[in-house]
Coordinates of C-alpha atoms and ligand atoms in Angstrom, one line a residue:
M1 CA -67.5 12.8 9.7
E2 CA -67.9 11.9 5.9
R3 CA -64.8 14.2 5.2
F4 CA -62.8 12.4 7.8
V5 CA -63.5 9.0 6.2
L6 CA -62.7 10.2 2.8
I7 CA -59.4 11.5 4.0
L8 CA -58.6 8.2 5.7
F9 CA -59.6 6.1 2.8
P10 CA -56.3 6.2 0.7
A11 CA -54.4 5.5 3.8
L12 CA -56.5 2.5 4.5
I13 CA -56.0 1.2 0.9
S14 CA -52.3 1.7 1.3
T15 CA -52.1 -0.7 4.4
S16 CA -54.7 -3.2 3.1
G17 CA -52.1 -5.3 1.3
A18 CA -53.4 -4.1 -2.0
S19 CA -50.5 -1.6 -1.9
K20 CA -46.8 -2.2 -2.3
S21 CA -43.6 -0.2 -1.9
V22 CA -41.0 -0.3 -4.6
Y23 CA -37.6 1.4 -4.2
A24 CA -35.5 3.0 -6.8
Q25 CA -32.8 5.5 -7.4
V26 CA -32.9 8.6 -9.6
G27 CA -31.7 7.5 -13.0
G28 CA -32.8 4.0 -12.3
R29 CA -35.4 1.7 -14.0
V30 CA -38.3 0.0 -12.3
V31 CA -40.9 -2.7 -13.4
L32 CA -44.3 -2.0 -11.7
K33 CA -46.3 -5.3 -11.6
P34 CA -50.1 -5.5 -11.4
P35 CA -51.6 -8.0 -9.0
A36 CA -51.7 -11.6 -10.3
I37 CA -54.7 -11.9 -12.6
N38 CA -56.1 -14.8 -14.9
T39 CA -57.9 -12.9 -17.4
Y40 CA -58.6 -9.2 -18.0
K41 CA -60.2 -6.8 -20.5
Y42 CA -58.3 -3.7 -19.6
V43 CA -55.3 -2.6 -17.5
Y44 CA -55.0 1.0 -16.7
W45 CA -51.9 2.7 -15.0
R46 CA -52.5 6.1 -13.3
F47 CA -50.3 8.3 -11.4
A48 CA -50.7 10.3 -8.0
K49 CA -54.5 9.6 -7.6
E50 CA -56.8 6.7 -8.3
D51 CA -58.5 8.7 -11.0
G52 CA -55.3 10.7 -11.7
L53 CA -53.2 11.1 -14.9
Q54 CA -53.5 8.1 -17.2
L55 CA -50.1 6.8 -18.0
A56 CA -50.8 3.7 -20.0
W57 CA -53.5 1.2 -20.8
R58 CA -53.6 -2.3 -22.4
N59 CA -56.3 -4.5 -23.6
H60 CA -56.6 -8.3 -23.8
L61 CA -56.1 -8.1 -27.6
G62 CA -52.7 -6.4 -27.1
G63 CA -53.7 -3.0 -27.9
T64 CA -51.8 -0.4 -25.8
G65 CA -51.7 3.4 -25.3
I66 CA -48.9 5.2 -23.6
N67 CA -48.6 8.9 -22.3
K68 CA -45.8 10.7 -24.0
D69 CA -46.1 14.0 -22.3
E70 CA -43.5 15.5 -19.9
P71 CA -42.3 14.3 -17.5
W72 CA -43.0 10.9 -18.9
T73 CA -41.6 11.3 -22.5
N74 CA -39.6 8.3 -23.5
K75 CA -39.8 6.7 -20.0
L76 CA -42.7 4.4 -20.2
T77 CA -43.2 1.1 -21.9
L78 CA -45.9 -1.6 -21.4
P79 CA -44.3 -4.9 -22.7
D80 CA -47.1 -6.8 -20.9
E81 CA -49.4 -5.7 -18.1
S82 CA -46.4 -4.4 -16.3
L83 CA -45.4 -0.8 -16.4
V84 CA -41.7 -0.2 -17.0
I85 CA -40.2 3.2 -16.2
T86 CA -36.6 4.1 -17.2
N87 CA -34.3 6.9 -16.4
L88 CA -36.3 7.9 -13.2
Q89 CA -36.4 11.6 -12.3
P90 CA -37.5 13.0 -8.9
E91 CA -40.8 14.0 -10.3
N92 CA -41.5 10.3 -11.3
F93 CA -41.6 9.2 -7.7
G94 CA -44.9 8.8 -6.0
T95 CA -48.0 6.5 -6.0
Y96 CA -49.0 4.5 -9.1
F97 CA -52.4 3.0 -9.4
C98 CA -53.3 0.0 -11.5
E99 CA -57.0 -0.6 -12.3
I100 CA -58.0 -3.9 -14.0
T101 CA -61.4 -4.6 -15.6
S102 CA -62.5 -8.1 -16.4
G103 CA -65.7 -8.2 -18.2
S104 CA -68.2 -6.2 -16.3
Q105 CA -66.3 -6.6 -13.1
T106 CA -63.8 -4.1 -11.8
L107 CA -61.2 -5.5 -9.4
P108 CA -60.1 -3.3 -6.4
I109 CA -57.5 -0.7 -7.4
H110 CA -54.0 -1.7 -6.7
S111 CA -51.5 0.9 -5.6
I112 CA -47.8 1.0 -5.7
E113 CA -45.6 3.4 -3.9
L114 CA -42.5 4.3 -5.8
I115 CA -40.0 5.5 -3.2
K116 CA -36.8 7.4 -4.0
L117 CA -33.6 5.9 -2.5
N118 CA -30.6 8.0 -2.1
V119 CA -27.5 6.0 -1.9
S120 CA -24.0 7.6 -1.7
V121 CA -20.5 6.9 -0.8
S122 CA -17.9 9.2 0.4
P123 CA -15.1 9.6 -0.6
A124 CA -15.7 8.3 -4.2
E125 CA -11.9 8.0 -4.7
P126 CA -9.9 4.9 -3.7
L127 CA -9.0 4.7 0.0
L128 CA -5.9 3.7 1.9
P129 CA -6.4 1.2 4.7
G130 CA -7.2 3.2 7.9
E131 CA -9.0 6.0 6.1
S132 CA -12.6 6.8 6.8
L133 CA -15.5 5.8 4.5
S134 CA -19.1 6.9 4.8
L135 CA -21.9 5.2 3.2
S136 CA -25.4 6.5 3.1
C137 CA -28.7 4.9 2.1
T138 CA -31.9 6.7 2.8
A139 CA -35.5 6.3 1.7
D140 CA -37.6 9.5 1.0
Y141 CA -40.7 8.1 2.7
R142 CA -42.7 9.0 5.8
K143 CA -42.8 5.4 6.9
K144 CA -39.1 4.6 7.3
P145 CA -38.4 1.0 5.9
E146 CA -35.8 -1.1 7.6
I147 CA -32.4 -0.4 5.9
Y148 CA -29.0 -1.9 6.6
W149 CA -25.6 -2.3 5.0
L150 CA -23.7 -5.6 4.2
N151 CA -20.0 -5.3 3.8
P152 CA -18.1 -7.3 1.0
R153 CA -17.9 -10.3 3.3
G154 CA -21.7 -10.3 3.7
E155 CA -21.7 -9.0 7.3
R156 CA -24.4 -6.8 8.5
I157 CA -23.1 -3.5 9.7
K158 CA -24.7 -1.4 12.5
N159 CA -26.0 1.7 11.0
N160 CA -27.7 4.9 12.0
Q161 CA -30.8 5.4 9.7
G162 CA -29.0 4.1 6.8
T163 CA -25.7 5.8 7.4
V164 CA -22.4 4.1 8.2
T165 CA -19.0 5.4 8.9
V166 CA -16.0 2.9 9.0
R167 CA -12.2 3.0 9.1
V168 CA -11.4 0.7 6.1
T169 CA -9.1 -2.2 6.0
S170 CA -8.1 -4.1 3.0
Q171 CA -11.1 -6.5 3.5
D172 CA -13.4 -3.6 3.0
D173 CA -12.5 -3.5 -0.7
G174 CA -15.4 -4.7 -2.8
M175 CA -19.0 -4.4 -3.2
W176 CA -21.1 -2.9 -0.4
I177 CA -24.8 -3.6 -0.4
C178 CA -27.6 -1.6 1.0
V179 CA -30.6 -3.7 1.8
V180 CA -34.0 -1.8 2.0
A181 CA -37.0 -3.5 3.6
E182 CA -35.4 -7.0 2.9
E183 CA -36.3 -6.7 -0.8
K184 CA -34.3 -4.0 -2.5
Q185 CA -30.6 -4.3 -2.7
V186 CA -28.3 -1.5 -4.0
K187 CA -24.7 -2.3 -4.7
M188 CA -21.9 0.2 -4.1
P189 CA -18.4 -0.6 -5.1
V190 CA -15.7 0.5 -2.6
K191 CA -12.0 0.6 -3.5
V192 CA -9.3 0.1 -0.8
V193 CA -5.9 0.3 -2.2
G194 CA -3.9 -2.8 -1.6
L195 CA -1.0 -4.6 -3.1
S196 CA -1.5 -7.9 -5.1
P197 CA -1.2 -10.8 -4.8
A198 CA -3.4 -12.0 -2.0
P199 CA -1.3 -12.7 1.2
L200 CA -0.4 -16.0 2.8
V201 CA 0.0 -18.0 -0.4
P202 CA 3.7 -19.3 -0.5
H203 CA 5.2 -19.0 -3.9
Y204 CA 6.8 -22.2 -5.1
T205 CA 9.6 -22.5 -7.7
S206 CA 12.6 -24.6 -8.2
T207 CA 16.4 -24.5 -9.1
S208 CA 15.3 -25.6 -12.6
S209 CA 12.6 -22.8 -13.0
P210 CA 12.5 -19.1 -13.1
I211 CA 11.8 -17.0 -10.1
T212 CA 9.1 -14.4 -10.1
V213 CA 8.2 -12.5 -6.9
P214 CA 4.9 -10.9 -7.6
C215 CA 3.7 -7.5 -6.3
S216 CA 1.4 -5.1 -8.2
I217 CA -0.9 -2.2 -7.6
P218 CA -4.5 -3.1 -8.4
P219 CA -5.3 -2.8 -12.1
L220 CA -7.9 -0.1 -11.5
I221 CA -5.6 2.2 -9.5
T222 CA -3.5 4.6 -11.3
W223 CA 0.0 6.0 -10.2
E224 CA -1.7 9.4 -10.4
Q225 CA -4.1 8.3 -7.7
I226 CA -1.4 6.9 -5.6
K227 CA 0.7 10.0 -6.0
A228 CA -2.4 12.0 -5.0
K229 CA -2.5 10.0 -1.8
G230 CA 0.9 11.3 -0.9
I231 CA 3.3 8.4 -1.9
H232 CA 6.6 8.8 -0.1
E233 CA 8.6 5.6 -0.7
V234 CA 8.3 2.3 -2.5
H235 CA 10.9 -0.5 -2.0
W236 CA 11.6 -4.2 -1.9
Q237 CA 13.2 -6.1 1.0
F238 CA 14.4 -9.6 1.4
F239 CA 14.4 -11.6 4.6
P240 CA 16.4 -14.7 3.9
E241 CA 15.5 -18.2 5.3
T242 CA 18.2 -19.6 7.5
S243 CA 19.3 -23.3 7.2
S244 CA 17.0 -24.1 10.2
G245 CA 14.1 -22.9 8.2
L246 CA 13.5 -19.7 10.2
I247 CA 13.1 -16.4 8.5
S248 CA 15.8 -14.0 9.3
Q249 CA 15.0 -10.7 10.8
D250 CA 17.8 -8.8 9.0
A251 CA 16.4 -7.4 5.9
Q252 CA 18.3 -6.7 2.8
R253 CA 17.0 -3.8 0.7
L254 CA 16.9 -5.0 -2.8
F255 CA 15.4 -2.1 -4.8
S256 CA 13.9 1.3 -4.2
L257 CA 11.7 3.1 -6.7
S258 CA 12.7 6.6 -7.5
L259 CA 9.5 8.7 -7.5
A260 CA 10.9 12.0 -8.5
G261 CA 10.4 12.4 -12.3
P262 CA 9.7 9.3 -14.3
L263 CA 9.4 6.2 -12.2
S264 CA 12.6 4.1 -12.2
W265 CA 14.2 1.5 -10.0
K266 CA 17.3 2.1 -8.0
R267 CA 19.4 -1.0 -7.2
D268 CA 20.5 -1.5 -3.7
Q269 CA 21.4 -5.2 -3.3
P270 CA 19.7 -6.8 -6.3
R271 CA 20.8 -10.4 -5.7
G272 CA 20.8 -10.9 -9.5
L273 CA 17.1 -10.2 -9.6
S274 CA 15.5 -7.7 -12.1
P275 CA 12.5 -5.6 -11.5
A276 CA 9.6 -5.5 -14.2
R277 CA 10.6 -3.2 -16.9
D278 CA 8.0 -0.5 -16.6
P279 CA 6.8 0.3 -13.1
K280 CA 4.3 2.7 -14.6
T281 CA 2.0 -0.3 -15.4
G282 CA 1.8 -1.0 -11.8
N283 CA 3.7 -4.2 -12.2
L284 CA 6.6 -4.3 -9.5
D285 CA 7.5 -8.1 -9.9
L286 CA 11.1 -9.1 -9.3
T287 CA 12.4 -12.0 -11.7
R288 CA 15.4 -14.1 -12.6
K289 CA 15.7 -16.8 -15.2
L290 CA 16.7 -19.5 -12.7
A291 CA 15.8 -19.6 -8.9
R292 CA 18.6 -20.5 -6.5
V293 CA 18.5 -22.1 -3.1
E294 CA 19.6 -18.8 -1.6
D295 CA 16.4 -17.2 -2.8
R296 CA 14.4 -19.0 -0.1
G297 CA 12.8 -16.5 2.2
D298 CA 10.4 -13.6 2.4
Y299 CA 10.2 -10.7 0.0
M300 CA 8.4 -7.6 1.1
C301 CA 7.1 -4.9 -1.2
T302 CA 6.4 -1.8 0.7
M303 CA 4.7 1.6 -0.1
K304 CA 4.9 4.4 2.4
F305 CA 2.7 7.4 2.4
K306 CA 3.4 10.8 3.8
N307 CA 0.7 10.6 6.4
G308 CA 2.5 7.5 7.9
R309 CA 0.3 4.9 6.4
T310 CA 2.1 2.0 4.7
L311 CA 0.9 -0.8 2.4
N312 CA 3.0 -3.9 2.3
R313 CA 2.9 -7.3 0.8
T314 CA 5.0 -10.3 1.8
V315 CA 5.6 -13.0 -0.7
H316 CA 7.1 -16.2 0.9
V317 CA 9.3 -18.0 -1.7
E318 CA 10.0 -21.8 -1.5
V319 CA 12.6 -23.2 -3.8
L320 CA 12.5 -26.9 -4.6
Q321 CA 15.9 -28.6 -5.1
I322 CA 17.2 -32.1 -5.9
I323 CA 20.4 -33.1 -4.3
S324 CA 22.3 -36.1 -5.5
S325 CA 24.7 -37.8 -3.1
P326 CA 27.5 -38.6 -4.0
G327 CA 26.9 -36.4 -7.1
P328 CA 25.5 -36.3 -10.6
H329 CA 28.3 -38.3 -12.1
L330 CA 28.3 -42.0 -10.9
L331 CA 29.7 -45.4 -11.8
S332 CA 27.2 -48.2 -12.1
G333 CA 26.9 -50.2 -8.9
Q334 CA 27.4 -47.1 -6.7
Q335 CA 24.8 -46.2 -4.0
L336 CA 22.8 -43.2 -4.9
N337 CA 20.6 -41.0 -2.6
L338 CA 18.4 -38.4 -4.4
T339 CA 16.7 -35.9 -2.1
C340 CA 14.0 -33.5 -3.3
S341 CA 12.9 -30.7 -0.9
V342 CA 12.2 -27.2 -0.3
G343 CA 14.6 -27.2 2.7
Q344 CA 11.9 -27.8 5.3
P345 CA 8.9 -30.0 6.0
L346 CA 6.1 -29.7 3.5
P347 CA 2.6 -28.6 4.5
S348 CA 0.3 -31.7 4.7
D349 CA -1.7 -30.8 1.6
L350 CA 1.4 -31.0 -0.7
H351 CA 3.3 -34.0 -1.8
L352 CA 6.2 -34.9 -4.0
Q353 CA 6.3 -37.2 -7.1
W354 CA 9.4 -38.5 -8.8
F355 CA 9.7 -38.9 -12.5
R356 CA 12.5 -41.3 -13.5
P357 CA 14.3 -41.7 -16.9
K358 CA 12.1 -43.9 -19.3
Q359 CA 14.4 -46.8 -19.2
S360 CA 15.0 -46.8 -15.4
A361 CA 13.6 -49.7 -13.5
Q362 CA 13.2 -47.9 -10.3
P363 CA 9.6 -47.9 -9.0
D364 CA 7.8 -44.5 -8.9
L365 CA 8.2 -43.1 -5.6
K366 CA 6.7 -40.3 -3.6
S367 CA 9.0 -39.9 -0.8
A368 CA 11.3 -36.9 -0.5
R369 CA 14.4 -39.2 -0.4
L370 CA 15.1 -42.0 -3.0
T371 CA 17.8 -44.4 -2.2
I372 CA 19.1 -46.6 -5.0
P373 CA 21.4 -49.3 -3.6
E374 CA 23.1 -49.9 -6.9
V375 CA 22.7 -47.6 -9.8
S376 CA 22.8 -49.0 -13.4
T377 CA 23.5 -47.2 -16.5
D378 CA 19.6 -47.4 -17.2
D379 CA 19.3 -45.0 -14.3
G380 CA 21.2 -42.3 -16.2
G381 CA 19.3 -39.4 -17.7
Q382 CA 16.9 -36.8 -16.4
W383 CA 15.2 -37.3 -13.1
E384 CA 12.4 -34.9 -12.2
C385 CA 10.7 -34.2 -8.9
G386 CA 7.3 -32.5 -8.9
L387 CA 5.7 -30.6 -6.1
L388 CA 1.9 -31.3 -6.3
Q389 CA -1.1 -30.0 -4.5
G390 CA -3.8 -32.5 -5.4
E391 CA -3.5 -32.9 -9.1
T392 CA -2.0 -29.4 -9.6
R393 CA 1.8 -29.3 -10.2
L394 CA 3.1 -26.2 -8.4
T395 CA 6.7 -26.6 -9.6
S396 CA 9.2 -29.2 -10.5
A397 CA 13.0 -29.6 -10.2
A398 CA 15.2 -31.7 -12.5
I399 CA 18.7 -33.2 -12.4
T400 CA 20.6 -35.1 -15.1
L401 CA 22.6 -38.1 -13.9
T402 CA 25.4 -39.6 -15.9
I403 CA 26.4 -43.1 -15.1
E404 CA 29.5 -44.8 -16.4
P405 CA 29.2 -48.6 -16.9
K406 CA 31.6 -50.5 -14.6
L407 CA 32.7 -52.7 -17.6
S408 CA 34.2 -49.9 -19.5
V409 CA 36.3 -49.0 -16.3
W410 CA 37.7 -52.6 -16.2
M411 CA 38.4 -52.4 -19.9
L412 CA 40.2 -49.2 -19.2
V413 CA 42.1 -50.7 -16.4
I414 CA 42.9 -53.7 -18.6
S415 CA 44.0 -51.8 -21.6
C416 CA 46.1 -49.5 -19.5
S417 CA 47.8 -52.4 -17.9
A418 CA 48.3 -54.1 -21.3
A419 CA 49.8 -50.8 -22.6
A420 CA 52.0 -50.7 -19.5
I421 CA 53.2 -54.3 -20.1
V422 CA 53.9 -53.6 -23.8
S423 CA 55.9 -50.6 -23.0
L424 CA 57.7 -52.4 -20.4
L425 CA 58.6 -55.2 -22.8
L426 CA 59.6 -52.6 -25.4
L427 CA 61.8 -51.0 -22.9
I428 CA 63.5 -54.3 -22.0
L429 CA 64.0 -55.1 -25.7
G430 CA 65.4 -51.7 -26.3
L431 CA 67.9 -52.2 -23.4
I432 CA 68.9 -55.6 -24.7
I433 CA 69.6 -54.2 -28.2
H434 CA 71.5 -51.3 -26.9
R435 CA 73.7 -53.6 -24.7
R436 CA 74.4 -55.8 -27.6
R437 CA 75.3 -52.9 -29.9
R438 CA 77.8 -51.5 -27.4
R439 CA 79.4 -55.0 -27.1
K440 CA 79.7 -55.1 -31.0
M441 CA 81.2 -51.6 -31.1
R442 CA 83.9 -52.4 -28.6
H443 CA 84.9 -55.2 -31.2
L444 CA 85.0 -53.0 -34.1
R445 CA 86.9 -50.1 -32.8
P446 CA 90.5 -51.2 -33.6
Q447 CA 89.4 -52.1 -37.2
L448 CA 87.9 -48.6 -37.7
C449 CA 91.2 -47.0 -36.7
R450 CA 93.1 -48.8 -39.4
C451 CA 90.6 -47.7 -41.9
K452 CA 92.0 -44.7 -44.0
K453 CA 89.0 -43.3 -45.7
P454 CA 86.0 -44.2 -43.7
K455 CA 82.8 -43.7 -45.8
P456 CA 80.4 -41.1 -44.5
K457 CA 77.3 -42.6 -43.0
G458 CA 73.7 -42.1 -44.4
F459 CA 72.3 -42.0 -47.9
Y460 CA 73.8 -39.9 -50.7
R461 CA 73.6 -39.7 -54.5
T462 CA 76.3 -40.7 -56.7
Ligands
NAG1 C1 -28.4 12.3 -1.4 O1 -27.5 12.2 -0.2 C2 -26.4 13.1 -0.3 C3 -25.6 12.8 0.9 O2 -26.3 12.6 2.0 C4 -26.8 14.4 -0.5 O3 -25.7 15.4 -0.6 C5 -27.7 14.5 -1.7 O4 -28.2 15.9 -2.0 C6 -28.8 13.6 -1.7 N1 -29.5 13.6 -2.9 C7 -30.8 13.5 -3.1 C8 -31.2 13.4 -4.5 O5 -31.5 13.6 -2.2
NAG2 C1 2.8 -4.0 6.9 O1 1.4 -3.6 6.8 C2 0.6 -3.9 7.9 C3 -0.8 -3.5 7.7 O2 -1.2 -4.2 6.6 C4 1.2 -3.1 9.1 O3 0.5 -3.5 10.3 C5 2.7 -3.4 9.3 O4 3.2 -2.6 10.3 C6 3.4 -3.2 8.0 N1 4.7 -3.7 8.2 C7 5.7 -2.9 7.7 C8 7.2 -3.5 8.2 O5 5.7 -1.9 7.3
NAG3 C1 22.5 -42.7 1.5 O1 21.6 -42.6 2.6 C2 21.9 -43.6 3.7 C3 20.8 -43.4 4.7 O2 20.8 -42.1 5.2 C4 23.2 -43.4 4.1 O3 23.6 -44.4 5.1 C5 24.3 -43.5 2.9 O4 25.6 -43.3 3.4 C6 23.9 -42.5 1.8 N1 24.7 -42.8 0.7 C7 25.4 -41.8 0.0 C8 26.2 -42.3 -1.2 O5 25.2 -40.7 0.3

C-alpha cells in the first residue's frame, strides 16, 4: 500500500497545478520560470527527480552556482530566478524541479515538464501551386496536448495528430504556425512559387509617362530552382482592349524566353516594348519610354512546366490620355473641349484633377471633360490631368496648348490687305508710266531715223 502511494505521488504533483508543461524543439532555447514569489532565500533547480541532479542555485544576495558538466555544458544561465537553457539536445528534455526556501519555510516543489516538439515540413524546397505539402508537429509526451496548424491566412486546418497534408495554392505561401496546447507557437515558412506582382491591381500610366508591365519571379526563388521544377516555356501575351472597353480574346504573343543555354528573349510581336535586360535576375518586366493609347489591355506573363502546371500573372494596363477638341493649336475665342480619360468609366475610388497653366483663369475642375466656351491666350501652356486615389497620384497626363491671339490675326489680315492695295496701286502706276512712255516713243521715232550717229545708251568712260 505504501509503495503504491509513493509511485503515485509524483503523478499527483504533476496534475496538482504546481506543474507546468513547456514545449521546445531540439536546438531551441527555453526559459523555465519558478512560481511567483515575493521573497526567498534560495532557489534550486534540479533535473529528473525532486532530489535529482542539481543544475543551478541562486540566493537572495545574488550568489549563483551553475552545473557545467555534460550534457549541460554551456547551456545553462540563471539571469534571475528563471533557468534559461539554450541549444536544447534530446537528453535535456524531461522534468525540471524548482525548490524555493524562504527563511525556515520551504515552499512546495514546483515541477516543469519540458516536452520535445518535432516540427517538420516536406518538401523543404519551394512548391508549385497544386503540389502536395506535408506539415508535421508532434509532441513527445504520453499525454497528447492539443495541436493544430494555422495557415498563412490564420485559418485553422483539420489535422491528424499534428500532421497535415494539403495541395498548395499561391495563398499557402507564407508562415504556417503550429499551435501546441494553446500556448506554444512554432512558425514554419512555406514557399509556393508565384509570379509578382499581386494580381487584380490595375496598372495606371499615361501618354505622357513610361509604361512598365511588371512581372517577376519572387526574390528568394532562383532560376536553378525553377529549372529543377521542369520549366518548359516562358512567354508574354497581350490582349488588347477594344474601343468598347472589352478585353479582346485574341492574344498577341509579344516575347518568348529562350531557355536553352543562357536565358534570352525572343521577339515575337514586341509592339515597341523592351524586356528587362537580364532575365537571370528574375525581372521579366516590359517597358517603353512613353505609353500609348494602343497599350490599353491585359498583359499575361506565363510559365509552363513539363508536368502541365502553369503559373501566370495578368497585368491590366490603363492609359490616361488628354484629348483636345478641336486640337492643341487654337485661336483665342474658339471653343475648347479637353477630355481626360482611360477610355472607360473610372472605378468609384478614383478621381481626376485638372492642373491648368498658372495664368489661366479657369476654375480648378474635377470632371473628366472640361469645356471652355472661349479660350484666351492665358489658357495657353501646359494642362495636366492627374488620376488620384484619395491623396495618391497614380499617374498624370499632360498636353501643351498654343493659343494665337485674335488681334494678331486681324493685324495680319489688315497688313495683308494693305500690302495688296499698295501692290495694286504700284501696278496701276506702272501701267500708266508704261503707256505714257509708249506714246512718247511713237513721237520720237521719225527723229531717231534721221539721226546719223546715235549715241550708245548707258554709262561709259571717256
Ligand atoms: C521528426 O519527424 C520527422 C518526420 O516525421 C522524422 O523523420 C524525424 O526523425 C523526427 N525527429 C525527431 C527528433 O523525432
Ligand atoms: C493561369 O493560372 C491559373 C491558375 O493560377 C489557371 O487556372 C489558368 O488556367 C491559367 N491560365 C492560362 C491561360 O494558362
Ligand atoms: C464641345 O462639347 C460640346 C458638348 O459635347 C459640343 O457641343 C461641342 O461641339 C464641342 N466643341 C468642340 C470644339 O469640340
